[in-house]
Tab-separated table of C-alpha atoms and ligand atoms in Angstrom:
chain	number	residue	atom	x	y	z
A	245	MET	CA	91.645	-17.204	138.046
A	246	THR	CA	94.039	-17.271	135.146
A	247	SER	CA	92.660	-18.744	131.967
A	248	ALA	CA	94.655	-21.010	129.682
A	249	ILE	CA	91.943	-20.878	127.048
A	250	ILE	CA	89.316	-18.233	126.417
A	251	THR	CA	86.825	-18.071	123.584
A	252	ARG	CA	84.331	-15.262	123.012
A	253	SER	CA	81.452	-15.561	120.540
A	254	LEU	CA	83.626	-17.927	118.577
A	255	SER	CA	82.003	-19.080	115.340
A	256	LYS	CA	83.029	-21.175	112.375
A	257	GLN	CA	81.058	-21.493	109.204
A	258	TYR	CA	81.689	-24.180	106.575
A	259	GLY	CA	79.583	-22.952	103.657
A	260	ASP	CA	76.031	-23.040	105.005
A	261	LEU	CA	76.911	-25.085	108.059
A	262	LYS	CA	77.591	-23.405	111.396
A	263	ALA	CA	80.052	-25.842	112.948
A	264	LEU	CA	80.698	-23.469	115.877
A	265	ASP	CA	78.074	-21.018	116.951
A	266	ASP	CA	78.783	-18.193	119.400
A	267	PHE	CA	80.962	-20.319	121.605
A	268	ASP	CA	82.122	-18.920	124.987
A	269	LEU	CA	84.520	-20.916	127.085
A	270	ASP	CA	87.020	-20.386	129.915
A	271	VAL	CA	89.507	-23.061	130.827
A	272	ARG	CA	91.517	-22.507	133.966
A	273	GLN	CA	95.280	-22.902	133.914
A	274	GLY	CA	96.477	-26.223	135.297
A	275	SER	CA	93.094	-27.915	134.984
A	276	ILE	CA	91.956	-30.958	133.046
A	277	PHE	CA	89.008	-29.890	130.936
A	278	GLY	CA	86.831	-32.311	128.995
A	279	LEU	CA	84.779	-31.403	125.951
A	280	LEU	CA	82.011	-33.839	125.137
A	281	GLY	CA	79.525	-33.956	122.312
A	282	PRO	CA	78.034	-36.334	119.761
A	283	ASN	CA	79.668	-36.876	116.368
A	284	GLY	CA	79.656	-33.708	114.325
A	285	ALA	CA	79.080	-31.473	117.370
A	286	GLY	CA	82.081	-29.280	116.488
A	287	LYS	CA	84.734	-30.508	118.935
A	288	THR	CA	87.483	-31.005	116.380
A	289	THR	CA	86.602	-27.701	114.747
A	290	LEU	CA	87.141	-25.933	118.064
A	291	ILE	CA	90.461	-27.713	118.637
A	292	ARG	CA	91.618	-26.845	115.121
A	293	ILE	CA	90.955	-23.179	115.770
A	294	LEU	CA	92.634	-23.207	119.180
A	295	THR	CA	95.684	-24.982	117.803
A	296	THR	CA	95.780	-22.476	114.916
A	297	LEU	CA	95.327	-25.063	112.169
A	298	MET	CA	92.283	-23.184	111.006
A	299	ARG	CA	90.842	-19.698	111.349
A	300	GLN	CA	87.551	-18.835	112.985
A	301	SER	CA	84.909	-17.063	110.898
A	302	SER	CA	84.218	-14.610	113.715
A	303	GLY	CA	84.730	-14.097	117.425
A	304	GLU	CA	87.899	-14.381	119.469
A	305	ALA	CA	90.011	-17.144	120.946
A	306	PHE	CA	93.056	-16.916	123.202
A	307	VAL	CA	95.493	-19.585	124.315
A	308	GLU	CA	97.673	-18.525	127.246
A	309	GLY	CA	96.576	-14.979	126.469
A	310	LEU	CA	97.729	-15.204	122.847
A	311	ASP	CA	95.345	-14.430	119.998
A	312	THR	CA	94.728	-17.339	117.612
A	313	ARG	CA	94.404	-14.960	114.664
A	314	SER	CA	97.627	-13.021	115.038
A	315	GLN	CA	99.910	-15.052	117.309
A	316	GLY	CA	99.769	-18.513	115.815
A	317	ARG	CA	103.495	-19.043	115.858
A	318	GLU	CA	103.779	-18.208	119.566
A	319	ILE	CA	100.812	-20.428	120.377
A	320	ARG	CA	102.239	-23.395	118.460
A	321	ARG	CA	105.408	-23.218	120.547
A	322	LEU	CA	103.417	-23.549	123.773
A	323	ILE	CA	101.052	-26.344	122.883
A	324	GLY	CA	101.092	-30.080	122.308
A	325	VAL	CA	98.480	-31.625	120.054
A	326	VAL	CA	97.116	-35.115	119.641
A	327	PRO	CA	94.905	-34.720	116.572
A	328	GLN	CA	91.916	-36.962	116.016
A	329	GLU	CA	93.654	-38.579	113.040
A	330	ASN	CA	97.182	-39.825	113.605
A	331	SER	CA	99.624	-37.660	111.691
A	332	LEU	CA	102.906	-39.544	111.814
A	333	ASP	CA	105.638	-39.364	109.226
A	334	ARG	CA	105.574	-42.815	107.661
A	335	TYR	CA	109.097	-42.496	106.260
A	336	LEU	CA	110.635	-41.974	109.695
A	337	THR	CA	110.998	-44.560	112.442
A	338	ALA	CA	109.128	-44.112	115.702
A	339	ARG	CA	112.198	-42.647	117.326
A	340	GLU	CA	112.939	-40.357	114.382
A	341	ASN	CA	109.359	-39.071	114.461
A	342	LEU	CA	109.918	-37.960	118.038
A	343	GLU	CA	113.409	-36.573	117.457
A	344	LEU	CA	112.279	-34.528	114.476
A	345	HIS	CA	109.493	-33.059	116.573
A	346	GLY	CA	112.014	-32.150	119.290
A	347	ARG	CA	114.234	-30.423	116.737
A	348	LEU	CA	111.309	-28.476	115.297
A	349	HIS	CA	110.622	-27.247	118.799
A	350	GLY	CA	114.242	-26.204	119.250
A	351	MET	CA	114.900	-28.660	122.079
A	352	ASP	CA	118.425	-29.177	123.321
A	353	SER	CA	119.516	-32.469	121.739
A	354	ARG	CA	120.579	-34.189	124.958
A	355	LEU	CA	117.383	-33.277	126.733
A	356	CYS	CA	115.471	-34.378	123.652
A	357	ARG	CA	117.154	-37.805	123.580
A	358	ARG	CA	116.440	-38.299	127.248
A	359	ARG	CA	112.774	-37.331	126.898
A	360	VAL	CA	112.435	-39.580	123.843
A	361	ASP	CA	113.829	-42.537	125.824
A	362	GLU	CA	111.529	-41.788	128.736
A	363	LEU	CA	108.381	-41.456	126.659
A	364	LEU	CA	109.098	-44.488	124.467
A	365	GLU	CA	109.503	-46.508	127.631
A	366	LEU	CA	106.399	-45.113	129.210
A	367	MET	CA	104.206	-45.726	126.177
A	368	GLY	CA	105.537	-49.264	125.830
A	369	LEU	CA	107.213	-48.561	122.495
A	370	ALA	CA	110.904	-48.781	123.388
A	371	ALA	CA	111.364	-52.157	121.735
A	372	ARG	CA	109.818	-50.902	118.491
A	373	GLN	CA	111.552	-47.530	118.285
A	374	LYS	CA	113.472	-48.413	115.106
A	375	ASP	CA	110.354	-49.530	113.265
A	376	PHE	CA	108.151	-47.474	110.953
A	377	PRO	CA	104.685	-46.374	112.082
A	378	ASP	CA	103.013	-48.293	109.231
A	379	THR	CA	104.123	-51.515	110.900
A	380	PHE	CA	102.416	-50.501	114.165
A	381	SER	CA	98.924	-51.375	115.340
A	382	GLY	CA	96.430	-48.517	115.616
A	383	GLY	CA	96.902	-48.402	119.371
A	384	MET	CA	100.687	-48.239	119.092
A	385	GLN	CA	100.456	-45.400	116.575
A	386	ARG	CA	98.133	-43.551	118.921
A	387	ARG	CA	100.564	-43.938	121.815
A	388	LEU	CA	103.374	-42.633	119.645
A	389	VAL	CA	101.324	-39.535	118.785
A	390	VAL	CA	100.652	-38.947	122.481
A	391	ALA	CA	104.375	-39.283	123.222
A	392	ARG	CA	105.152	-36.777	120.476
A	393	ALA	CA	102.676	-34.238	121.853
A	394	LEU	CA	104.266	-34.437	125.295
A	395	LEU	CA	107.892	-34.364	124.223
A	396	HIS	CA	108.514	-30.634	124.476
A	397	GLN	CA	106.594	-30.286	127.756
A	398	PRO	CA	103.824	-28.063	126.454
A	399	ARG	CA	101.926	-25.592	128.625
A	400	VAL	CA	98.605	-26.556	127.064
A	401	LEU	CA	97.984	-30.056	125.789
A	402	PHE	CA	95.139	-30.682	123.331
A	403	LEU	CA	93.950	-34.248	123.056
A	404	ASP	CA	91.273	-34.958	120.439
A	405	GLU	CA	89.965	-38.387	121.370
A	406	PRO	CA	93.388	-39.632	122.428
A	407	THR	CA	92.253	-43.084	123.431
A	408	THR	CA	89.788	-43.990	120.697
A	409	GLY	CA	90.801	-47.350	119.298
A	410	LEU	CA	92.997	-48.264	122.263
A	411	ASP	CA	92.411	-51.384	124.311
A	412	PRO	CA	91.377	-50.825	127.949
A	413	GLN	CA	94.905	-51.374	129.211
A	414	SER	CA	96.470	-48.821	126.865
A	415	ARG	CA	93.654	-46.394	127.592
A	416	ARG	CA	94.379	-46.620	131.254
A	417	ALA	CA	98.102	-46.133	130.630
A	418	VAL	CA	97.444	-42.958	128.649
A	419	TRP	CA	95.002	-41.549	131.217
A	420	ASP	CA	97.233	-42.443	134.164
A	421	TYR	CA	100.044	-40.571	132.531
A	422	VAL	CA	97.850	-37.599	131.676
A	423	ARG	CA	96.711	-37.463	135.286
A	424	SER	CA	100.267	-37.652	136.583
A	425	ILE	CA	101.528	-34.755	134.468
A	426	ALA	CA	98.519	-32.495	134.947
A	427	GLY	CA	98.907	-29.684	137.397
A	428	ASP	CA	100.022	-26.129	137.778
A	429	SER	CA	102.329	-26.137	134.839
A	430	MET	CA	100.121	-27.838	132.289
A	431	THR	CA	96.531	-27.414	131.191
A	432	ILE	CA	94.890	-30.340	129.474
A	433	PHE	CA	92.006	-29.923	127.074
A	434	LEU	CA	90.559	-33.146	125.806
A	435	THR	CA	87.644	-34.564	123.899
A	436	THR	CA	86.511	-38.103	124.430
A	437	HIS	CA	83.540	-40.377	123.950
A	438	TYR	CA	84.389	-42.309	127.097
A	439	LEU	CA	82.174	-40.515	129.578
A	440	GLU	CA	83.247	-42.535	132.566
A	441	GLU	CA	86.841	-41.620	131.942
A	442	ALA	CA	85.949	-37.963	131.515
A	443	GLU	CA	84.039	-38.100	134.755
A	444	GLN	CA	87.005	-39.456	136.658
A	445	LEU	CA	89.637	-37.344	135.034
A	446	CYS	CA	88.235	-33.904	134.338
A	447	GLY	CA	87.742	-31.146	136.873
A	448	ARG	CA	85.333	-29.443	134.513
A	449	ILE	CA	83.353	-30.649	131.568
A	450	ALA	CA	81.574	-28.878	128.729
A	451	ILE	CA	78.902	-30.511	126.633
A	452	MET	CA	78.269	-29.207	123.144
A	453	ASP	CA	75.997	-30.086	120.264
A	454	HIS	CA	75.382	-28.525	116.833
A	455	GLY	CA	78.217	-26.069	117.408
A	456	ARG	CA	76.755	-24.706	120.607
A	457	LEU	CA	77.793	-24.998	124.207
A	458	ILE	CA	74.856	-26.497	126.064
A	459	ALA	CA	76.235	-27.028	129.555
A	460	GLN	CA	79.421	-26.795	131.532
A	461	GLY	CA	80.533	-27.380	135.082
A	462	THR	CA	81.942	-30.037	137.356
A	463	THR	CA	80.342	-33.453	136.916
A	464	GLN	CA	78.500	-32.798	140.165
A	465	GLU	CA	77.092	-29.523	138.873
A	466	LEU	CA	76.085	-31.139	135.607
A	467	LYS	CA	74.279	-33.918	137.400
A	468	GLU	CA	72.453	-31.647	139.825
A	469	PRO	CA	69.436	-30.932	137.626
A	470	LEU	CA	68.970	-34.689	137.309
A	471	THR	CA	69.307	-35.593	140.946
A	472	GLY	CA	65.865	-34.538	142.120
A	473	GLY	CA	64.773	-37.886	143.537
A	474	THR	CA	66.465	-41.222	143.320
A	475	VAL	CA	66.144	-44.121	140.946
A	476	TYR	CA	65.997	-47.766	141.957
A	477	GLU	CA	66.124	-50.796	139.733
A	478	ILE	CA	63.867	-53.647	140.717
A	479	GLU	CA	64.220	-56.967	138.966
A	480	PHE	CA	61.322	-59.371	139.030
A	481	GLY	CA	61.239	-63.117	138.496
A	482	GLU	CA	57.849	-62.918	136.733
A	483	ASP	CA	54.698	-60.803	136.317
A	484	THR	CA	56.670	-57.667	135.523
A	485	GLU	CA	53.681	-56.083	133.760
A	486	ARG	CA	51.432	-56.441	136.789
A	487	TYR	CA	53.959	-54.787	139.115
A	488	LEU	CA	54.611	-52.068	136.594
A	489	ALA	CA	50.931	-51.113	136.764
A	490	LEU	CA	50.964	-51.291	140.550
A	491	LEU	CA	54.055	-49.105	140.904
A	492	ASN	CA	52.715	-46.654	138.384
A	493	GLU	CA	49.738	-45.935	140.581
A	494	MET	CA	51.688	-45.196	143.753
A	495	ALA	CA	51.716	-41.546	144.805
A	496	CYS	CA	55.380	-41.444	145.779
A	497	VAL	CA	56.513	-42.937	142.474
A	498	ARG	CA	57.486	-40.231	140.056
A	499	ASN	CA	58.130	-42.328	136.983
A	500	VAL	CA	58.731	-45.872	135.856
A	501	ALA	CA	60.524	-47.402	132.911
A	502	VAL	CA	60.802	-51.040	132.065
A	503	SER	CA	63.491	-53.028	130.345
A	504	GLY	CA	63.014	-56.793	130.264
A	505	ARG	CA	62.221	-57.917	133.771
A	506	THR	CA	63.744	-54.865	135.391
A	507	ILE	CA	61.676	-51.840	136.307
A	508	GLN	CA	63.362	-48.517	136.943
A	509	VAL	CA	61.460	-46.618	139.571
A	510	GLY	CA	62.020	-42.913	140.138
A	511	LEU	CA	61.063	-41.850	143.660
A	512	GLU	CA	60.411	-38.419	145.108
A	513	ARG	CA	62.585	-39.181	148.107
A	514	TRP	CA	64.588	-42.246	148.997
A	515	GLU	CA	62.386	-42.734	152.097
A	516	CYS	CA	59.582	-43.762	149.750
A	517	LEU	CA	61.457	-46.972	149.187
A	518	SER	CA	59.919	-48.565	152.290
A	519	GLU	CA	56.443	-47.819	150.929
A	520	VAL	CA	57.396	-49.462	147.651
A	521	VAL	CA	58.824	-52.471	149.426
A	522	SER	CA	55.608	-52.906	151.450
A	523	ALA	CA	53.525	-52.655	148.305
A	524	LEU	CA	55.643	-55.373	146.735
A	525	ASN	CA	55.227	-57.688	149.696
A	526	GLY	CA	55.128	-61.242	148.372
A	527	ALA	CA	56.240	-60.234	144.869
A	528	PRO	CA	58.959	-62.308	143.197
A	529	VAL	CA	61.639	-59.626	143.586
A	530	ARG	CA	65.115	-60.798	142.575
A	531	ARG	CA	67.090	-57.634	143.187
A	532	ILE	CA	66.657	-54.034	144.251
A	533	SER	CA	69.525	-51.653	143.644
A	534	LEU	CA	70.134	-47.960	143.700
A	535	ARG	CA	71.026	-46.587	140.309
A	536	GLU	CA	73.600	-43.808	140.467
A	537	ARG	CA	73.210	-41.018	137.943
A	538	THR	CA	76.003	-40.996	135.440
A	539	LEU	CA	77.411	-38.421	133.121
A	540	GLU	CA	75.856	-40.499	130.373
A	541	ASP	CA	72.395	-39.641	131.760
A	542	VAL	CA	73.301	-35.948	131.621
A	543	PHE	CA	74.653	-36.330	128.119
A	544	ILE	CA	71.586	-38.135	126.820
A	545	THR	CA	69.211	-35.709	128.523
A	546	LEU	CA	70.982	-32.701	127.040
A	547	THR	CA	71.797	-33.901	123.550
A	548	GLY	CA	69.101	-36.515	123.070
A	549	ALA	CA	71.843	-38.694	121.676
A	550	GLU	CA	73.684	-41.757	122.737
A	551	VAL	CA	77.398	-41.194	122.595
A	552	ARG	CA	78.260	-42.129	119.057
A	553	GLU	CA	81.675	-43.310	118.022
B	129	ATP	N1	86.514	-29.105	106.449
B	129	ATP	C1	85.186	-29.150	106.562
B	129	ATP	N2	84.376	-28.734	105.579
B	129	ATP	C2	83.025	-28.759	105.695
B	129	ATP	N3	82.385	-29.209	106.791
B	129	ATP	C3	83.141	-29.661	107.817
B	129	ATP	C4	84.582	-29.663	107.756
B	129	ATP	N4	85.054	-30.160	108.926
B	129	ATP	C5	83.975	-30.460	109.666
B	129	ATP	N5	82.832	-30.175	109.011
B	129	ATP	C6	81.464	-30.325	109.540
B	129	ATP	O1	81.371	-29.540	110.726
B	129	ATP	C7	80.643	-30.216	111.741
B	129	ATP	C8	81.513	-30.361	112.969
B	129	ATP	O2	82.571	-31.276	112.691
B	129	ATP	P1	83.689	-31.663	113.762
B	129	ATP	O3	84.677	-32.521	113.065
B	129	ATP	O4	84.174	-30.424	114.389
B	129	ATP	O5	82.824	-32.506	114.798
B	129	ATP	P2	83.321	-33.391	116.042
B	129	ATP	O6	82.520	-32.940	117.209
B	129	ATP	O7	84.778	-33.371	116.137
B	129	ATP	O8	82.805	-34.851	115.640
B	129	ATP	P3	83.465	-36.314	115.944
B	129	ATP	O9	83.008	-36.708	117.306
B	129	ATP	O10	82.831	-37.172	114.903
B	129	ATP	O11	84.935	-36.202	115.781
B	129	ATP	C9	80.187	-31.524	111.118
B	129	ATP	O12	78.887	-31.367	110.651
B	129	ATP	C10	81.154	-31.739	109.964
B	129	ATP	O13	80.545	-32.449	108.932
B	130	MG	MG1	86.213	-34.796	116.088
């Protein structure tokens, strides 16, 4: 396996605060890798170090084999970055923002113009290319930043919450494009608070909190520790309390949780369902459904936090 990104005991200290603490990561070339964590976990700090905007306090980090401490210039040529905060030049039009970026990356001017046309079209900004970013909505600005990061066809693309603030349609457009360009020649490293999207998009996912890596793997691997048993949701028309007590006493029921008229029942094995159904014979059951484990369950179990935005 060739790694696009490697970190070893990477740490970053802001005064007394350890924003990154002994962080070890390997991201395979050509993969889409998702980094998840609650607000303040240290995601942006890690991206800033990897994109050489900031220096680590200790430890090592490599991007495409290049050292972030001594080979910043080489790294910056190879990467595209969508920072968490839009960083557009407000005195240049949308098109000029892209063209300037192409020039800074030493792109051939014809190729650059062609790529600019393509990306403006793709991000739905072609009609507004002569306008200034300040006159754009937040979502349009975001799409322009994504276009800029992709212009020079980077080997590693860093996306720090690329779709925050976008409407569902624009989010899908960005992700569809990311998916279509991912592959052998490009590695994508992203952070997001949209767990469902991460689940669909990313081959591997890391979850961090308080500067530390707490889990990584495929979504399947991450969910494994949670999948002992299955969870069903049973909605009652009335008497929820009574059935809660009844279910609680059954041997094959591992745990119960109630929300409104719906009881979540964790079973040892799915076969226990028939036992539960018999026990509920005559009960005013409105609905029984299997509840799939989600990445959100993993996230909440590991960090104790809801995903905060
Ligand atoms: N320049 C700085 N100076 C001091 N502390 C900082 C600085 N930048 C970040 N921090 C602190 O470091 C911690 C990690 O911040 P970071 O921005 O990396 O988190 P994050 O995971 O990107 O969060 P979010 O999801 O909100 O973007 C936080 O506690 C933050 O307050
Ligand atoms: Mg951040």
